[in-house]
mmCIF file with all atom_site columns, C-alpha atoms in Angstrom:
data_model
loop_
_atom_site.group_PDB
_atom_site.id
_atom_site.type_symbol
_atom_site.label_atom_id
_atom_site.label_alt_id
_atom_site.label_comp_id
_atom_site.label_asym_id
_atom_site.label_entity_id
_atom_site.label_seq_id
_atom_site.pdbx_PDB_ins_code
_atom_site.Cartn_x
_atom_site.Cartn_y
_atom_site.Cartn_z
_atom_site.occupancy
_atom_site.B_iso_or_equiv
_atom_site.pdbx_formal_charge
_atom_site.auth_seq_id
_atom_site.auth_comp_id
_atom_site.auth_asym_id
_atom_site.auth_atom_id
_atom_site.pdbx_PDB_model_num
ATOM 1   C CA . MET A 1 1   ? -5.827  4.886   17.351 1.00 0.00 ? 1097 MET A CA 1
ATOM 2   C CA . LYS A 1 2   ? -3.356  2.067   16.928 1.00 0.00 ? 1098 LYS A CA 1
ATOM 3   C CA . LEU A 1 3   ? -3.598  -0.691  14.363 1.00 0.00 ? 1099 LEU A CA 1
ATOM 4   C CA . VAL A 1 4   ? -1.434  -3.787  14.389 1.00 0.00 ? 1100 VAL A CA 1
ATOM 5   C CA . ILE A 1 5   ? -1.768  -5.399  10.977 1.00 0.00 ? 1101 ILE A CA 1
ATOM 6   C CA . GLN A 1 6   ? -0.522  -8.919  10.367 1.00 0.00 ? 1102 GLN A CA 1
ATOM 7   C CA . ARG A 1 7   ? -0.359  -10.614 6.981  1.00 0.00 ? 1103 ARG A CA 1
ATOM 8   C CA . VAL A 1 8   ? -1.816  -14.082 7.411  1.00 0.00 ? 1104 VAL A CA 1
ATOM 9   C CA . ILE A 1 9   ? -2.361  -17.262 5.451  1.00 0.00 ? 1105 ILE A CA 1
ATOM 10  C CA . GLU A 1 10  ? -5.500  -17.900 7.501  1.00 0.00 ? 1106 GLU A CA 1
ATOM 11  C CA . SER A 1 11  ? -7.062  -17.067 10.834 1.00 0.00 ? 1107 SER A CA 1
ATOM 12  C CA . ASN A 1 12  ? -10.031 -17.968 12.969 1.00 0.00 ? 1108 ASN A CA 1
ATOM 13  C CA . LEU A 1 13  ? -11.534 -16.427 16.053 1.00 0.00 ? 1109 LEU A CA 1
ATOM 14  C CA . THR A 1 14  ? -13.454 -18.413 18.637 1.00 0.00 ? 1110 THR A CA 1
ATOM 15  C CA . ILE A 1 15  ? -15.776 -17.301 21.412 1.00 0.00 ? 1111 ILE A CA 1
ATOM 16  C CA . ASP A 1 16  ? -16.957 -19.834 23.997 1.00 0.00 ? 1112 ASP A CA 1
ATOM 17  C CA . LYS A 1 17  ? -15.144 -22.588 22.060 1.00 0.00 ? 1113 LYS A CA 1
ATOM 18  C CA . LYS A 1 18  ? -17.170 -21.913 18.887 1.00 0.00 ? 1114 LYS A CA 1
ATOM 19  C CA . ILE A 1 19  ? -15.766 -20.404 15.704 1.00 0.00 ? 1115 ILE A CA 1
ATOM 20  C CA . TYR A 1 20  ? -17.178 -16.902 15.430 1.00 0.00 ? 1116 TYR A CA 1
ATOM 21  C CA . SER A 1 21  ? -15.196 -15.653 12.391 1.00 0.00 ? 1117 SER A CA 1
ATOM 22  C CA . SER A 1 22  ? -12.612 -17.045 10.020 1.00 0.00 ? 1118 SER A CA 1
ATOM 23  C CA . ILE A 1 23  ? -10.669 -15.800 7.012  1.00 0.00 ? 1119 ILE A CA 1
ATOM 24  C CA . GLY A 1 24  ? -8.319  -17.129 4.395  1.00 0.00 ? 1120 GLY A CA 1
ATOM 25  C CA . TYR A 1 25  ? -5.358  -15.201 2.987  1.00 0.00 ? 1121 TYR A CA 1
ATOM 26  C CA . GLY A 1 26  ? -5.347  -11.577 4.063  1.00 0.00 ? 1122 GLY A CA 1
ATOM 27  C CA . MET A 1 27  ? -4.934  -9.426  7.168  1.00 0.00 ? 1123 MET A CA 1
ATOM 28  C CA . VAL A 1 28  ? -5.701  -9.703  10.831 1.00 0.00 ? 1124 VAL A CA 1
ATOM 29  C CA . ILE A 1 29  ? -6.026  -6.191  12.201 1.00 0.00 ? 1125 ILE A CA 1
ATOM 30  C CA . PHE A 1 30  ? -5.973  -5.508  15.925 1.00 0.00 ? 1126 PHE A CA 1
ATOM 31  C CA . ILE A 1 31  ? -7.416  -2.072  16.640 1.00 0.00 ? 1127 ILE A CA 1
ATOM 32  C CA . GLY A 1 32  ? -6.883  -0.068  19.802 1.00 0.00 ? 1128 GLY A CA 1
ATOM 33  C CA . ILE A 1 33  ? -8.914  3.072   20.374 1.00 0.00 ? 1129 ILE A CA 1
ATOM 34  C CA . SER A 1 34  ? -7.603  5.754   22.714 1.00 0.00 ? 1130 SER A CA 1
ATOM 35  C CA . ALA A 1 35  ? -9.517  8.110   24.969 1.00 0.00 ? 1131 ALA A CA 1
ATOM 36  C CA . ASN A 1 36  ? -8.581  10.965  22.601 1.00 0.00 ? 1132 ASN A CA 1
ATOM 37  C CA . ASP A 1 37  ? -9.808  9.322   19.390 1.00 0.00 ? 1133 ASP A CA 1
ATOM 38  C CA . ASN A 1 38  ? -12.854 10.407  17.411 1.00 0.00 ? 1134 ASN A CA 1
ATOM 39  C CA . GLU A 1 39  ? -14.370 9.589   14.034 1.00 0.00 ? 1135 GLU A CA 1
ATOM 40  C CA . SER A 1 40  ? -12.803 12.502  12.127 1.00 0.00 ? 1136 SER A CA 1
ATOM 41  C CA . PHE A 1 41  ? -9.779  10.551  10.876 1.00 0.00 ? 1137 PHE A CA 1
ATOM 42  C CA . LEU A 1 42  ? -11.383 7.161   10.121 1.00 0.00 ? 1138 LEU A CA 1
ATOM 43  C CA . ASN A 1 43  ? -11.578 7.750   6.378  1.00 0.00 ? 1139 ASN A CA 1
ATOM 44  C CA . LYS A 1 44  ? -7.855  8.489   6.152  1.00 0.00 ? 1140 LYS A CA 1
ATOM 45  C CA . ILE A 1 45  ? -6.882  5.379   8.123  1.00 0.00 ? 1141 ILE A CA 1
ATOM 46  C CA . ALA A 1 46  ? -9.321  3.132   6.239  1.00 0.00 ? 1142 ALA A CA 1
ATOM 47  C CA . SER A 1 47  ? -7.919  4.368   2.940  1.00 0.00 ? 1143 SER A CA 1
ATOM 48  C CA . LYS A 1 48  ? -4.353  3.753   4.143  1.00 0.00 ? 1144 LYS A CA 1
ATOM 49  C CA . VAL A 1 49  ? -5.146  0.192   5.263  1.00 0.00 ? 1145 VAL A CA 1
ATOM 50  C CA . SER A 1 50  ? -6.784  -0.621  1.936  1.00 0.00 ? 1146 SER A CA 1
ATOM 51  C CA . LYS A 1 51  ? -3.785  0.659   -0.023 1.00 0.00 ? 1147 LYS A CA 1
ATOM 52  C CA . LEU A 1 52  ? -0.998  -0.930  2.040  1.00 0.00 ? 1148 LEU A CA 1
ATOM 53  C CA . ARG A 1 53  ? 1.090   -2.926  -0.407 1.00 0.00 ? 1149 ARG A CA 1
ATOM 54  C CA . ILE A 1 54  ? 2.147   -5.758  1.887  1.00 0.00 ? 1150 ILE A CA 1
ATOM 55  C CA . PHE A 1 55  ? 1.312   -8.705  -0.373 1.00 0.00 ? 1151 PHE A CA 1
ATOM 56  C CA . ASN A 1 56  ? 3.766   -10.200 -2.815 1.00 0.00 ? 1152 ASN A CA 1
ATOM 57  C CA . ASP A 1 57  ? 3.497   -9.832  -6.561 1.00 0.00 ? 1153 ASP A CA 1
ATOM 58  C CA . GLU A 1 58  ? 4.640   -12.497 -9.024 1.00 0.00 ? 1154 GLU A CA 1
ATOM 59  C CA . PHE A 1 59  ? 8.269   -11.457 -8.411 1.00 0.00 ? 1155 PHE A CA 1
ATOM 60  C CA . GLY A 1 60  ? 8.063   -11.841 -4.636 1.00 0.00 ? 1156 GLY A CA 1
ATOM 61  C CA . LYS A 1 61  ? 8.070   -8.086  -4.022 1.00 0.00 ? 1157 LYS A CA 1
ATOM 62  C CA . MET A 1 62  ? 5.550   -6.541  -1.614 1.00 0.00 ? 1158 MET A CA 1
ATOM 63  C CA . ASN A 1 63  ? 3.639   -4.689  -4.283 1.00 0.00 ? 1159 ASN A CA 1
ATOM 64  C CA . LYS A 1 64  ? -0.033  -5.659  -3.939 1.00 0.00 ? 1160 LYS A CA 1
ATOM 65  C CA . ASP A 1 65  ? -2.742  -4.381  -1.634 1.00 0.00 ? 1161 ASP A CA 1
ATOM 66  C CA . ILE A 1 66  ? -5.578  -6.352  -0.030 1.00 0.00 ? 1162 ILE A CA 1
ATOM 67  C CA . ASN A 1 67  ? -7.919  -5.805  -2.992 1.00 0.00 ? 1163 ASN A CA 1
ATOM 68  C CA . GLY A 1 68  ? -5.202  -6.800  -5.454 1.00 0.00 ? 1164 GLY A CA 1
ATOM 69  C CA . ILE A 1 69  ? -5.125  -10.293 -3.980 1.00 0.00 ? 1165 ILE A CA 1
ATOM 70  C CA . ASN A 1 70  ? -8.873  -10.496 -3.185 1.00 0.00 ? 1166 ASN A CA 1
ATOM 71  C CA . GLY A 1 71  ? -7.791  -10.904 0.420  1.00 0.00 ? 1167 GLY A CA 1
ATOM 72  C CA . GLU A 1 72  ? -9.904  -11.014 3.534  1.00 0.00 ? 1168 GLU A CA 1
ATOM 73  C CA . ILE A 1 73  ? -9.769  -8.985  6.739  1.00 0.00 ? 1169 ILE A CA 1
ATOM 74  C CA . LEU A 1 74  ? -10.413 -10.011 10.325 1.00 0.00 ? 1170 LEU A CA 1
ATOM 75  C CA . LEU A 1 75  ? -10.758 -6.883  12.486 1.00 0.00 ? 1171 LEU A CA 1
ATOM 76  C CA . VAL A 1 76  ? -10.458 -7.333  16.250 1.00 0.00 ? 1172 VAL A CA 1
ATOM 77  C CA . SER A 1 77  ? -10.861 -4.673  18.930 1.00 0.00 ? 1173 SER A CA 1
ATOM 78  C CA . GLN A 1 78  ? -7.995  -4.775  21.431 1.00 0.00 ? 1174 GLN A CA 1
ATOM 79  C CA . PHE A 1 79  ? -7.921  -2.109  24.148 1.00 0.00 ? 1175 PHE A CA 1
ATOM 80  C CA . THR A 1 80  ? -4.680  -3.607  25.518 1.00 0.00 ? 1176 THR A CA 1
ATOM 81  C CA . LEU A 1 81  ? -2.800  -1.852  22.708 1.00 0.00 ? 1177 LEU A CA 1
ATOM 82  C CA . TYR A 1 82  ? -3.053  1.172   25.003 1.00 0.00 ? 1178 TYR A CA 1
ATOM 83  C CA . ALA A 1 83  ? -1.442  -0.522  27.988 1.00 0.00 ? 1179 ALA A CA 1
ATOM 84  C CA . ASP A 1 84  ? 0.755   1.748   30.077 1.00 0.00 ? 1180 ASP A CA 1
ATOM 85  C CA . THR A 1 85  ? 3.538   -0.141  31.863 1.00 0.00 ? 1181 THR A CA 1
ATOM 86  C CA . LYS A 1 86  ? 5.613   2.788   33.110 1.00 0.00 ? 1182 LYS A CA 1
ATOM 87  C CA . LYS A 1 87  ? 4.708   2.236   36.766 1.00 0.00 ? 1183 LYS A CA 1
ATOM 88  C CA . GLY A 1 88  ? 4.779   -1.160  38.403 1.00 0.00 ? 1184 GLY A CA 1
ATOM 89  C CA . ASN A 1 89  ? 4.257   -4.509  36.758 1.00 0.00 ? 1185 ASN A CA 1
ATOM 90  C CA . ARG A 1 90  ? 0.525   -4.470  36.129 1.00 0.00 ? 1186 ARG A CA 1
ATOM 91  C CA . PRO A 1 91  ? -0.530  -2.551  33.022 1.00 0.00 ? 1187 PRO A CA 1
ATOM 92  C CA . SER A 1 92  ? -2.866  0.411   33.286 1.00 0.00 ? 1188 SER A CA 1
ATOM 93  C CA . PHE A 1 93  ? -5.407  1.043   30.544 1.00 0.00 ? 1189 PHE A CA 1
ATOM 94  C CA . ILE A 1 94  ? -6.397  4.620   31.359 1.00 0.00 ? 1190 ILE A CA 1
ATOM 95  C CA . LYS A 1 95  ? -5.275  5.762   27.895 1.00 0.00 ? 1191 LYS A CA 1
ATOM 96  C CA . ALA A 1 96  ? -7.807  3.451   26.213 1.00 0.00 ? 1192 ALA A CA 1
ATOM 97  C CA . ALA A 1 97  ? -11.237 4.782   25.286 1.00 0.00 ? 1193 ALA A CA 1
ATOM 98  C CA . LYS A 1 98  ? -14.186 3.974   27.521 1.00 0.00 ? 1194 LYS A CA 1
ATOM 99  C CA . PRO A 1 99  ? -16.130 1.002   26.085 1.00 0.00 ? 1195 PRO A CA 1
ATOM 100 C CA . GLU A 1 100 ? -19.231 3.026   25.181 1.00 0.00 ? 1196 GLU A CA 1
ATOM 101 C CA . ASN A 1 101 ? -17.127 5.435   23.110 1.00 0.00 ? 1197 ASN A CA 1
ATOM 102 C CA . ALA A 1 102 ? -14.780 2.797   21.704 1.00 0.00 ? 1198 ALA A CA 1
ATOM 103 C CA . ILE A 1 103 ? -17.602 0.639   20.331 1.00 0.00 ? 1199 ILE A CA 1
ATOM 104 C CA . LYS A 1 104 ? -19.024 3.591   18.377 1.00 0.00 ? 1200 LYS A CA 1
ATOM 105 C CA . ILE A 1 105 ? -15.652 4.344   16.796 1.00 0.00 ? 1201 ILE A CA 1
ATOM 106 C CA . TYR A 1 106 ? -15.001 0.635   16.182 1.00 0.00 ? 1202 TYR A CA 1
ATOM 107 C CA . ASN A 1 107 ? -18.333 0.190   14.373 1.00 0.00 ? 1203 ASN A CA 1
ATOM 108 C CA . SER A 1 108 ? -17.780 3.373   12.361 1.00 0.00 ? 1204 SER A CA 1
ATOM 109 C CA . PHE A 1 109 ? -14.329 2.160   11.351 1.00 0.00 ? 1205 PHE A CA 1
ATOM 110 C CA . ILE A 1 110 ? -15.771 -1.153  10.131 1.00 0.00 ? 1206 ILE A CA 1
ATOM 111 C CA . LYS A 1 111 ? -18.247 0.741   7.927  1.00 0.00 ? 1207 LYS A CA 1
ATOM 112 C CA . GLU A 1 112 ? -15.573 3.117   6.651  1.00 0.00 ? 1208 GLU A CA 1
ATOM 113 C CA . LEU A 1 113 ? -13.096 0.341   5.887  1.00 0.00 ? 1209 LEU A CA 1
ATOM 114 C CA . GLN A 1 114 ? -15.781 -1.691  4.119  1.00 0.00 ? 1210 GLN A CA 1
ATOM 115 C CA . THR A 1 115 ? -16.188 1.125   1.571  1.00 0.00 ? 1211 THR A CA 1
ATOM 116 C CA . TYR A 1 116 ? -12.611 0.432   0.437  1.00 0.00 ? 1212 TYR A CA 1
ATOM 117 C CA . ILE A 1 117 ? -12.505 -3.371  0.643  1.00 0.00 ? 1213 ILE A CA 1
ATOM 118 C CA . LYS A 1 118 ? -14.020 -5.738  -1.960 1.00 0.00 ? 1214 LYS A CA 1
ATOM 119 C CA . THR A 1 119 ? -14.629 -8.664  0.397  1.00 0.00 ? 1215 THR A CA 1
ATOM 120 C CA . LYS A 1 120 ? -16.781 -8.623  3.527  1.00 0.00 ? 1216 LYS A CA 1
ATOM 121 C CA . ILE A 1 121 ? -14.833 -7.663  6.645  1.00 0.00 ? 1217 ILE A CA 1
ATOM 122 C CA . LYS A 1 122 ? -15.043 -10.255 9.407  1.00 0.00 ? 1218 LYS A CA 1
ATOM 123 C CA . THR A 1 123 ? -14.878 -9.133  13.014 1.00 0.00 ? 1219 THR A CA 1
ATOM 124 C CA . GLY A 1 124 ? -14.571 -10.274 16.556 1.00 0.00 ? 1220 GLY A CA 1
ATOM 125 C CA . LYS A 1 125 ? -17.216 -9.460  19.146 1.00 0.00 ? 1221 LYS A CA 1
ATOM 126 C CA . PHE A 1 126 ? -16.523 -6.211  20.943 1.00 0.00 ? 1222 PHE A CA 1
ATOM 127 C CA . GLY A 1 127 ? -15.708 -6.809  24.611 1.00 0.00 ? 1223 GLY A CA 1
ATOM 128 C CA . ALA A 1 128 ? -15.780 -10.603 24.379 1.00 0.00 ? 1224 ALA A CA 1
ATOM 129 C CA . ASP A 1 129 ? -13.078 -12.998 25.547 1.00 0.00 ? 1225 ASP A CA 1
ATOM 130 C CA . MET A 1 130 ? -11.745 -14.232 22.212 1.00 0.00 ? 1226 MET A CA 1
ATOM 131 C CA . LYS A 1 131 ? -9.230  -16.843 21.164 1.00 0.00 ? 1227 LYS A CA 1
ATOM 132 C CA . ILE A 1 132 ? -7.499  -16.053 17.897 1.00 0.00 ? 1228 ILE A CA 1
ATOM 133 C CA . ASN A 1 133 ? -5.564  -18.560 15.838 1.00 0.00 ? 1229 ASN A CA 1
ATOM 134 C CA . LEU A 1 134 ? -3.543  -17.230 12.956 1.00 0.00 ? 1230 LEU A CA 1
ATOM 135 C CA . ILE A 1 135 ? -0.810  -18.353 10.645 1.00 0.00 ? 1231 ILE A CA 1
ATOM 136 C CA . ASN A 1 136 ? 1.492   -15.433 9.923  1.00 0.00 ? 1232 ASN A CA 1
ATOM 137 C CA . ASP A 1 137 ? 2.832   -15.071 6.411  1.00 0.00 ? 1233 ASP A CA 1
ATOM 138 C CA . GLY A 1 138 ? 6.370   -13.749 6.381  1.00 0.00 ? 1234 GLY A CA 1
ATOM 139 C CA . PRO A 1 139 ? 5.908   -12.737 9.114  1.00 0.00 ? 1235 PRO A CA 1
ATOM 140 C CA . VAL A 1 140 ? 4.766   -9.286  8.098  1.00 0.00 ? 1236 VAL A CA 1
ATOM 141 C CA . THR A 1 141 ? 3.526   -7.016  10.888 1.00 0.00 ? 1237 THR A CA 1
ATOM 142 C CA . ILE A 1 142 ? 2.792   -3.331  10.332 1.00 0.00 ? 1238 ILE A CA 1
ATOM 143 C CA . ILE A 1 143 ? 1.862   -0.825  13.039 1.00 0.00 ? 1239 ILE A CA 1
ATOM 144 C CA . LEU A 1 144 ? -0.189  2.246   12.129 1.00 0.00 ? 1240 LEU A CA 1
ATOM 145 C CA . GLU A 1 145 ? -0.832  5.018   14.634 1.00 0.00 ? 1241 GLU A CA 1
ATOM 146 C CA . ASN A 1 146 ? -2.956  8.084   14.217 1.00 0.00 ? 1242 ASN A CA 1
#
């Protein structure tokens, strides 16, 4: 599993030109699920995400986590995080989980993460063509891999 976490001032996600989800200050998390992933490690990753101190305290030091700022999360499935570009110019996605397996892990991760987060987690729509607008803060981008 790969997570790309971006600290944002705000973000919105549209599907078919309609806003599907939006958040204020918090995190946009892009999640890629590999063919080798399973649900056994979701608790550990969810805990880690909730405790990442990537938000500034009153002294400007990254010392607060998402709950410490009452921040919001937009979680978006992105199989392209498992693109393989070693051969040729067109990426291969054979390392990504099959959709039927990925959606189960994705939904389980949402539930697991929600147990650690005070505010409701917003999501994209699994498998949809989404447009995501975000305003990075910093920018701060963190990559977590299992």
